[in-house]
Tab-separated table of C-alpha atoms in Angstrom:
chain	number	residue	atom	x	y	z
A	29	MET	CA	0.000	0.000	0.000
A	30	ASP	CA	1.116	3.564	-0.534
A	31	GLN	CA	0.433	4.878	2.943
A	32	HIS	CA	4.099	5.754	3.457
A	33	ARG	CA	3.973	8.115	0.470
A	34	ARG	CA	1.225	10.271	1.939
A	35	PRO	CA	2.074	13.560	3.638
A	36	HIS	CA	2.467	13.243	7.391
A	37	THR	CA	-0.515	14.577	9.320
A	38	VAL	CA	-1.682	14.438	12.929
A	39	PHE	CA	-4.650	12.160	12.217
A	40	ALA	CA	-5.441	9.753	9.417
A	41	ILE	CA	-7.636	11.416	6.790
A	42	PRO	CA	-10.346	9.083	5.511
A	43	ASP	CA	-11.776	9.215	2.016
A	44	PHE	CA	-14.829	11.385	2.639
A	45	ARG	CA	-16.301	10.215	-0.680
A	46	ASN	CA	-16.613	6.673	0.618
A	47	LEU	CA	-20.155	5.641	1.501
A	48	GLY	CA	-19.028	3.793	4.619
A	49	VAL	CA	-17.155	6.860	5.893
A	50	MET	CA	-20.148	9.124	5.308
A	51	LEU	CA	-22.538	6.728	7.039
A	52	ARG	CA	-20.234	6.396	10.051
A	53	ILE	CA	-19.904	10.166	10.416
A	54	LEU	CA	-23.644	10.756	10.181
A	55	LEU	CA	-24.410	7.888	12.546
A	56	LEU	CA	-21.899	9.005	15.186
A	57	LEU	CA	-22.918	12.671	15.058
A	58	ASN	CA	-26.628	11.896	15.222
A	59	LEU	CA	-26.056	9.453	18.064
A	60	LEU	CA	-24.179	12.164	19.938
A	61	LEU	CA	-27.016	14.606	19.262
A	62	LEU	CA	-29.551	12.128	20.649
A	63	ILE	CA	-27.471	11.510	23.787
A	64	CYS	CA	-27.055	15.245	24.432
A	65	THR	CA	-30.781	15.831	23.916
A	66	LEU	CA	-31.760	13.079	26.349
A	67	TYR	CA	-29.263	14.388	28.896
A	68	GLN	CA	-30.496	17.974	28.707
A	69	SER	CA	-34.241	17.309	28.487
A	70	ASP	CA	-36.191	16.800	31.699
A	71	GLY	CA	-39.528	15.463	30.515
A	72	ASP	CA	-41.741	14.273	27.706
A	73	GLY	CA	-40.700	17.039	25.337
A	74	TRP	CA	-37.316	15.533	24.567
A	75	TRP	CA	-38.294	14.798	20.998
A	76	LEU	CA	-39.095	18.486	20.422
A	77	HIS	CA	-35.612	19.362	21.620
A	78	LEU	CA	-34.264	16.648	19.329
A	79	LEU	CA	-36.091	18.093	16.325
A	80	ALA	CA	-34.857	21.571	17.169
A	81	GLY	CA	-31.283	20.353	17.473
A	82	ALA	CA	-31.530	18.311	14.290
A	83	SER	CA	-32.918	21.270	12.331
A	84	TRP	CA	-29.718	23.121	13.123
A	85	ALA	CA	-27.207	20.251	13.085
A	86	GLU	CA	-28.267	18.299	9.993
A	87	PRO	CA	-27.695	21.094	7.416
A	88	SER	CA	-24.247	21.738	8.890
A	89	MET	CA	-23.400	18.037	8.763
A	90	LEU	CA	-24.529	17.646	5.158
A	91	LEU	CA	-22.800	20.847	4.041
A	92	GLY	CA	-19.592	19.807	5.758
A	93	LEU	CA	-19.688	16.307	4.288
A	94	GLY	CA	-20.351	17.715	0.837
A	95	LEU	CA	-17.367	20.057	1.014
A	96	LEU	CA	-15.077	17.430	2.520
A	97	GLY	CA	-16.133	14.931	-0.126
A	98	ALA	CA	-15.447	17.404	-2.925
A	99	LEU	CA	-12.060	18.317	-1.429
A	100	SER	CA	-11.090	14.798	-0.340
A	101	PRO	CA	-8.504	14.153	-3.114
A	102	TRP	CA	-6.875	17.520	-2.396
A	103	LEU	CA	-6.945	17.021	1.376
A	104	GLY	CA	-5.147	13.701	1.037
A	105	ARG	CA	-2.128	15.534	-0.385
A	106	GLN	CA	-1.901	18.248	2.295
A	107	ARG	CA	0.557	18.133	5.160
A	108	HIS	CA	-1.848	19.742	7.641
A	109	ALA	CA	-4.999	18.009	6.403
A	110	SER	CA	-6.431	17.432	9.887
A	111	LEU	CA	-6.245	21.160	10.641
A	112	LEU	CA	-7.941	21.920	7.320
A	113	VAL	CA	-10.758	19.484	8.123
A	114	MET	CA	-11.324	21.237	11.448
A	115	VAL	CA	-11.367	24.677	9.768
A	116	ILE	CA	-13.808	23.518	7.090
A	117	SER	CA	-16.141	22.098	9.750
A	118	MET	CA	-16.040	25.346	11.718
A	119	LEU	CA	-16.648	27.474	8.606
A	120	CYS	CA	-19.720	25.406	7.706
A	121	VAL	CA	-21.232	26.140	11.116
A	122	VAL	CA	-20.352	29.846	10.880
A	123	LEU	CA	-21.888	30.032	7.409
A	124	GLN	CA	-25.114	28.428	8.569
A	125	ASP	CA	-25.327	30.745	11.583
A	126	ARG	CA	-24.871	33.776	9.331
A	127	LEU	CA	-27.587	32.557	6.965
A	128	LEU	CA	-30.078	31.804	9.735
A	129	ASN	CA	-29.242	34.707	12.060
A	130	PRO	CA	-27.698	37.489	9.944
A	131	LEU	CA	-28.523	40.237	12.468
A	132	GLU	CA	-27.182	38.532	15.588
A	133	LEU	CA	-23.603	38.554	16.815
A	134	PRO	CA	-21.673	35.458	15.770
A	135	ARG	CA	-21.607	32.674	18.348
A	136	LEU	CA	-18.282	31.071	19.143
A	137	ASP	CA	-19.446	27.987	21.005
A	138	ARG	CA	-20.946	26.227	17.984
A	139	PRO	CA	-17.914	26.573	15.667
A	140	LEU	CA	-15.623	25.482	18.484
A	141	LEU	CA	-17.855	22.493	19.149
A	142	ALA	CA	-17.798	21.606	15.437
A	143	GLY	CA	-14.004	21.825	15.393
A	144	LEU	CA	-13.714	19.625	18.470
A	145	LEU	CA	-16.099	17.038	17.015
A	146	SER	CA	-14.165	16.973	13.746
A	147	LEU	CA	-10.959	16.220	15.649
A	148	LEU	CA	-12.691	13.474	17.635
A	149	LEU	CA	-13.974	11.910	14.405
A	150	LEU	CA	-10.527	12.050	12.852
A	151	HIS	CA	-9.154	10.388	15.971
A	152	TYR	CA	-11.763	7.634	15.584
A	153	PHE	CA	-10.780	7.051	11.962
A	154	SER	CA	-7.111	7.034	12.974
A	155	LEU	CA	-7.811	4.301	15.522
A	156	ARG	CA	-9.787	2.380	12.933
A	157	GLN	CA	-6.956	2.660	10.415
A	158	ARG	CA	-4.509	1.478	13.050
A	159	ALA	CA	-6.637	-1.636	13.446
A	160	LEU	CA	-6.392	-2.096	9.685
A	161	SER	CA	-2.812	-0.848	9.442
A	162	PRO	CA	-0.845	-1.530	6.240
A	163	ALA	CA	1.143	-4.345	7.844
A	164	LEU	CA	-1.962	-6.035	9.243
A	165	GLY	CA	-4.008	-5.387	6.138
A	166	GLU	CA	-1.356	-6.803	3.813
A	167	ALA	CA	-0.846	-9.821	6.055
A	168	ARG	CA	-4.575	-10.543	6.081
A	169	LEU	CA	-4.865	-10.022	2.336
A	170	ALA	CA	-1.900	-12.286	1.704
A	171	ALA	CA	-3.418	-15.008	3.880
A	172	LEU	CA	-6.767	-14.686	2.148
A	173	GLN	CA	-5.191	-14.814	-1.300
A	174	ALA	CA	-3.114	-17.955	-0.679
A	175	ARG	CA	-5.955	-20.251	-1.623
A	176	ILE	CA	-4.865	-22.426	-4.542
A	177	ARG	CA	-5.890	-25.847	-3.293
A	178	PRO	CA	-3.182	-28.530	-2.998
A	179	HIS	CA	-5.179	-31.068	-4.973
A	180	PHE	CA	-5.511	-28.511	-7.807
A	181	LEU	CA	-1.704	-28.317	-7.901
A	182	PHE	CA	-1.382	-32.115	-7.952
A	183	ASN	CA	-4.074	-32.487	-10.618
A	184	SER	CA	-2.394	-29.843	-12.766
A	185	LEU	CA	1.001	-31.515	-12.486
A	186	ASN	CA	-0.506	-34.915	-13.260
A	187	ALA	CA	-2.268	-33.451	-16.300
A	188	ALA	CA	1.023	-31.968	-17.516
A	189	ILE	CA	2.861	-35.258	-16.985
A	190	ALA	CA	0.205	-37.142	-18.962
A	191	LEU	CA	0.574	-34.667	-21.835
A	192	VAL	CA	4.367	-34.539	-21.981
A	193	ARG	CA	4.754	-37.324	-24.556
A	194	SER	CA	1.500	-37.096	-26.501
A	195	ARG	CA	1.051	-33.309	-26.634
A	196	PRO	CA	4.148	-31.542	-25.275
A	197	GLU	CA	2.849	-28.100	-26.321
A	198	LYS	CA	-0.246	-28.624	-24.164
A	199	ALA	CA	1.910	-29.740	-21.248
A	200	GLU	CA	3.972	-26.587	-21.636
A	201	MET	CA	0.777	-24.481	-21.653
A	202	VAL	CA	-0.455	-26.126	-18.435
A	203	LEU	CA	2.844	-25.517	-16.654
A	204	GLU	CA	3.082	-21.912	-17.878
A	205	ASN	CA	-0.465	-21.151	-16.744
A	206	LEU	CA	0.185	-22.808	-13.402
A	207	ALA	CA	3.326	-20.717	-12.927
A	208	ASP	CA	1.434	-17.515	-13.783
A	209	LEU	CA	-1.298	-18.372	-11.276
A	210	PHE	CA	1.222	-18.921	-8.501
A	211	ARG	CA	3.064	-15.751	-9.484
A	212	ALA	CA	-0.215	-13.850	-9.136
A	213	GLN	CA	-0.799	-15.451	-5.740
A	214	MET	CA	2.596	-14.277	-4.494
A	215	ALA	CA	2.289	-10.724	-5.881
A	216	ASP	CA	2.064	-7.690	-3.600
A	217	PRO	CA	-1.468	-7.875	-2.126
A	218	GLY	CA	-1.610	-4.093	-1.729
A	219	ARG	CA	-1.445	-3.458	-5.461
A	220	THR	CA	-4.587	-3.294	-7.531
A	221	SER	CA	-5.378	-5.488	-10.481
A	222	THR	CA	-7.499	-4.808	-13.552
A	223	LEU	CA	-10.530	-6.539	-14.983
A	224	GLU	CA	-8.395	-7.543	-17.977
A	225	ARG	CA	-5.815	-9.210	-15.732
A	226	GLU	CA	-8.482	-10.954	-13.645
A	227	ILE	CA	-10.107	-12.361	-16.794
A	228	GLU	CA	-6.692	-13.511	-18.007
A	229	LEU	CA	-5.993	-15.362	-14.747
A	230	ALA	CA	-9.457	-16.937	-14.770
A	231	ARG	CA	-8.913	-18.124	-18.342
A	232	MET	CA	-5.562	-19.634	-17.342
A	233	TYR	CA	-7.204	-21.531	-14.512
A	234	LEU	CA	-10.017	-22.752	-16.771
A	235	ALA	CA	-7.540	-23.819	-19.455
A	236	ILE	CA	-5.789	-26.019	-16.889
A	237	GLU	CA	-9.047	-27.535	-15.649
A	238	SER	CA	-10.296	-28.124	-19.192
A	239	GLU	CA	-7.375	-30.484	-19.763
A	240	ARG	CA	-8.667	-32.556	-16.873
A	241	LEU	CA	-12.436	-32.248	-17.390
A	242	GLY	CA	-12.475	-32.121	-21.173
A	243	GLU	CA	-15.885	-31.598	-22.761
A	244	ARG	CA	-17.580	-31.638	-19.357
A	245	LEU	CA	-16.432	-28.051	-18.828
A	246	ASN	CA	-17.975	-25.299	-20.930
A	247	VAL	CA	-17.547	-21.577	-20.313
A	248	ARG	CA	-19.543	-18.660	-21.681
A	249	TRP	CA	-18.151	-15.133	-21.302
A	250	HIS	CA	-20.126	-11.901	-21.473
A	251	ILE	CA	-17.800	-8.949	-20.891
A	252	ASP	CA	-19.462	-5.557	-21.272
A	253	ALA	CA	-17.192	-3.437	-19.065
A	254	ALA	CA	-14.003	-1.443	-19.440
A	255	LEU	CA	-11.029	-3.768	-19.097
A	256	ASP	CA	-9.054	-1.106	-17.221
A	257	ALA	CA	-11.445	-1.240	-14.256
A	258	GLY	CA	-9.448	-1.448	-11.021
A	259	LEU	CA	-10.265	-4.152	-8.487
A	260	PRO	CA	-8.513	-6.211	-5.810
A	261	PRO	CA	-6.177	-8.927	-7.110
A	262	LEU	CA	-7.465	-12.470	-7.504
A	263	LEU	CA	-11.128	-11.579	-7.187
A	264	LEU	CA	-12.512	-13.461	-10.189
A	265	GLN	CA	-10.356	-16.592	-10.191
A	266	PRO	CA	-11.639	-17.883	-6.804
A	267	LEU	CA	-15.229	-17.501	-8.041
A	268	VAL	CA	-14.441	-19.493	-11.165
A	269	GLU	CA	-12.577	-22.068	-9.072
A	270	ASN	CA	-15.634	-22.526	-6.867
A	271	ALA	CA	-17.833	-22.871	-9.944
A	272	VAL	CA	-15.630	-25.711	-11.199
A	273	HIS	CA	-14.976	-27.459	-7.909
A	274	HIS	CA	-18.458	-27.179	-6.370
A	275	GLY	CA	-20.439	-27.158	-9.605
A	276	VAL	CA	-19.222	-28.681	-12.877
A	277	GLU	CA	-16.911	-31.241	-11.261
A	278	ARG	CA	-19.760	-32.639	-9.142
A	279	CYS	CA	-22.134	-33.006	-12.104
A	280	ARG	CA	-21.704	-36.281	-13.999
A	281	ALA	CA	-22.472	-34.648	-17.333
A	282	GLY	CA	-20.520	-31.521	-16.509
A	283	GLY	CA	-22.057	-28.158	-17.229
A	284	GLU	CA	-21.611	-24.595	-18.308
A	285	ILE	CA	-20.073	-21.756	-16.313
A	286	ARG	CA	-21.243	-18.265	-17.178
A	287	VAL	CA	-19.058	-15.277	-16.391
A	288	ARG	CA	-20.483	-11.780	-16.799
A	289	ALA	CA	-18.971	-8.334	-16.240
A	290	GLU	CA	-20.822	-5.073	-16.812
A	291	VAL	CA	-21.023	-1.526	-15.513
A	292	LYS	CA	-24.336	-0.097	-14.291
A	293	GLY	CA	-24.797	3.197	-12.491
A	294	GLY	CA	-21.105	3.580	-11.722
A	295	GLN	CA	-20.949	0.044	-10.286
A	296	LEU	CA	-18.912	-2.822	-11.711
A	297	LEU	CA	-20.941	-6.042	-11.574
A	298	LEU	CA	-19.141	-9.389	-11.690
A	299	SER	CA	-21.228	-12.547	-11.709
A	300	VAL	CA	-20.440	-16.233	-12.056
A	301	SER	CA	-23.089	-18.936	-12.491
A	302	ASN	CA	-22.610	-22.699	-12.391
A	303	PRO	CA	-24.856	-25.791	-12.320
A	304	LEU	CA	-25.642	-27.654	-9.135
A	305	SER	CA	-25.623	-31.426	-8.962
A	306	ALA	CA	-28.743	-33.291	-7.887
A	307	GLU	CA	-27.172	-34.003	-4.483
A	308	GLN	CA	-26.434	-30.351	-3.787
A	309	VAL	CA	-29.206	-28.705	-1.826
A	310	SER	CA	-26.987	-26.041	-0.262
A	311	ALA	CA	-23.562	-24.531	-0.771
A	312	HIS	CA	-20.680	-26.590	0.547
A	313	GLN	CA	-18.663	-25.474	3.531
A	314	GLY	CA	-15.596	-24.865	1.373
A	315	ASN	CA	-17.637	-22.656	-0.917
A	316	ARG	CA	-18.926	-20.591	2.027
A	317	MET	CA	-15.402	-20.254	3.386
A	318	ALA	CA	-14.113	-18.917	0.072
A	319	LEU	CA	-16.989	-16.462	-0.192
A	320	ASP	CA	-16.423	-15.264	3.368
A	321	ASN	CA	-12.787	-14.617	2.476
A	322	LEU	CA	-13.833	-12.608	-0.558
A	323	ARG	CA	-16.275	-10.574	1.532
A	324	GLU	CA	-13.512	-9.713	3.974
A	325	ARG	CA	-11.195	-8.647	1.165
A	326	LEU	CA	-13.916	-6.436	-0.323
A	327	ALA	CA	-14.457	-4.847	3.088
A	328	LEU	CA	-10.729	-4.160	3.428
A	329	PHE	CA	-10.598	-2.457	0.029
A	330	TYR	CA	-13.999	-0.751	-0.254
A	331	ASP	CA	-15.590	-0.599	3.202
A	332	ALA	CA	-19.386	-0.492	2.722
A	333	GLU	CA	-19.313	0.333	-0.991
A	334	ALA	CA	-18.962	-3.269	-2.202
A	335	SER	CA	-21.024	-6.393	-1.652
A	336	LEU	CA	-21.061	-10.082	-2.502
A	337	GLN	CA	-24.378	-11.905	-2.899
A	338	VAL	CA	-25.224	-15.522	-3.648
A	339	ALA	CA	-28.441	-17.175	-4.785
A	340	GLN	CA	-29.726	-20.550	-5.977
A	341	ALA	CA	-32.416	-20.790	-8.643
A	342	ASP	CA	-33.414	-23.313	-11.310
A	343	GLY	CA	-30.523	-25.634	-10.564
A	344	GLN	CA	-27.968	-22.853	-10.828
A	345	TYR	CA	-25.702	-21.258	-8.230
A	346	HIS	CA	-25.196	-17.529	-8.797
A	347	THR	CA	-22.519	-15.340	-7.241
A	348	MET	CA	-22.496	-11.582	-7.819
A	349	ILE	CA	-20.002	-8.949	-6.717
A	350	ARG	CA	-20.804	-5.239	-6.791
A	351	LEU	CA	-18.035	-2.697	-6.385
A	352	PRO	CA	-17.415	0.899	-7.442
A	353	TYR	CA	-16.119	1.277	-10.976
A	354	GLN	CA	-12.800	3.076	-10.976
A	355	PRO	CA	-9.963	2.919	-13.530
A	356	ALA	CA	-6.892	1.196	-12.163
A	357	SER	CA	-4.040	3.354	-10.941
A	358	PRO	CA	-1.321	3.554	-13.628
A	359	ALA	CA	1.348	2.602	-11.111
A	360	GLY	CA	-0.722	-0.239	-9.692
A	361	GLN	CA	-0.930	1.406	-6.293
A	362	ASN	CA	-3.937	0.685	-4.130
A	363	PRO	CA	-6.196	3.781	-4.362
A	364	PHE	CA	-8.582	2.352	-1.750
A	365	SER	CA	-6.184	2.407	1.202
A	366	ARG	CA	-7.362	4.630	3.983
């Protein structure tokens, strides 16, 4: 991750454009408003005090979040970003006071309170980032990515050995694809990948498995998205691996895997569908474990802006990932690190 390249600042500066960051700020500030209202009220009219406080606080919150979101890329490059966040929060409160009470003398308590709250929120996000520090985050990502199953390695080597004499070019292809897959597994987990690279790795994996499964394995691709879309490394290959291992391989007649990628409303949608055998009434434990790992990786990269959903219908198992569409960084750096 590129955290060490960021300007030094007192507190960690979150990406104020991130949906999870915005929801946390609004939730914490409104919770604080509710607690203060309940503490100050002495009877049944607490909700009137809450409405009065919200009518003043909510516009300031939304205005501040809007400005911080618009300035977030610029703030991330400033040495004294935490001080700038505090000043912006205070100016939003002063501006609202001037609009609502233009004839009254400016109040100092509200801007000071806004500045203090902004520092407390930045401290919270700093503690949260420390829990997901680069060292911890990379270690967790590396552990989650190291998932090529041993029996897949043995099957691939056996397939290559069987092809050495009859079709040496195919054996060479299997070994080259296997080497590329392991190279991708050992790559820096903090660097982003692209949709093009993820499709390439998935095709390599499927090419290896097709030598073992033959005509039982069919794949249909529907790619209607920009290939330069940035996403975490090794996001598609585990989905395809699950589709083979828990779907096609368990069906006597084999089946078809469908891979789709498209962009809708600024979201990149990745979906993989595979057939279920007659004995499969629910997802296998290994499948759930792999999906849980993918969910954790999405949370590490995107917070609340990405999701992974599964469904079973008409003898098919469907997995869909939603994540924000964003072109990959030219240098391969992780733009999602907080």
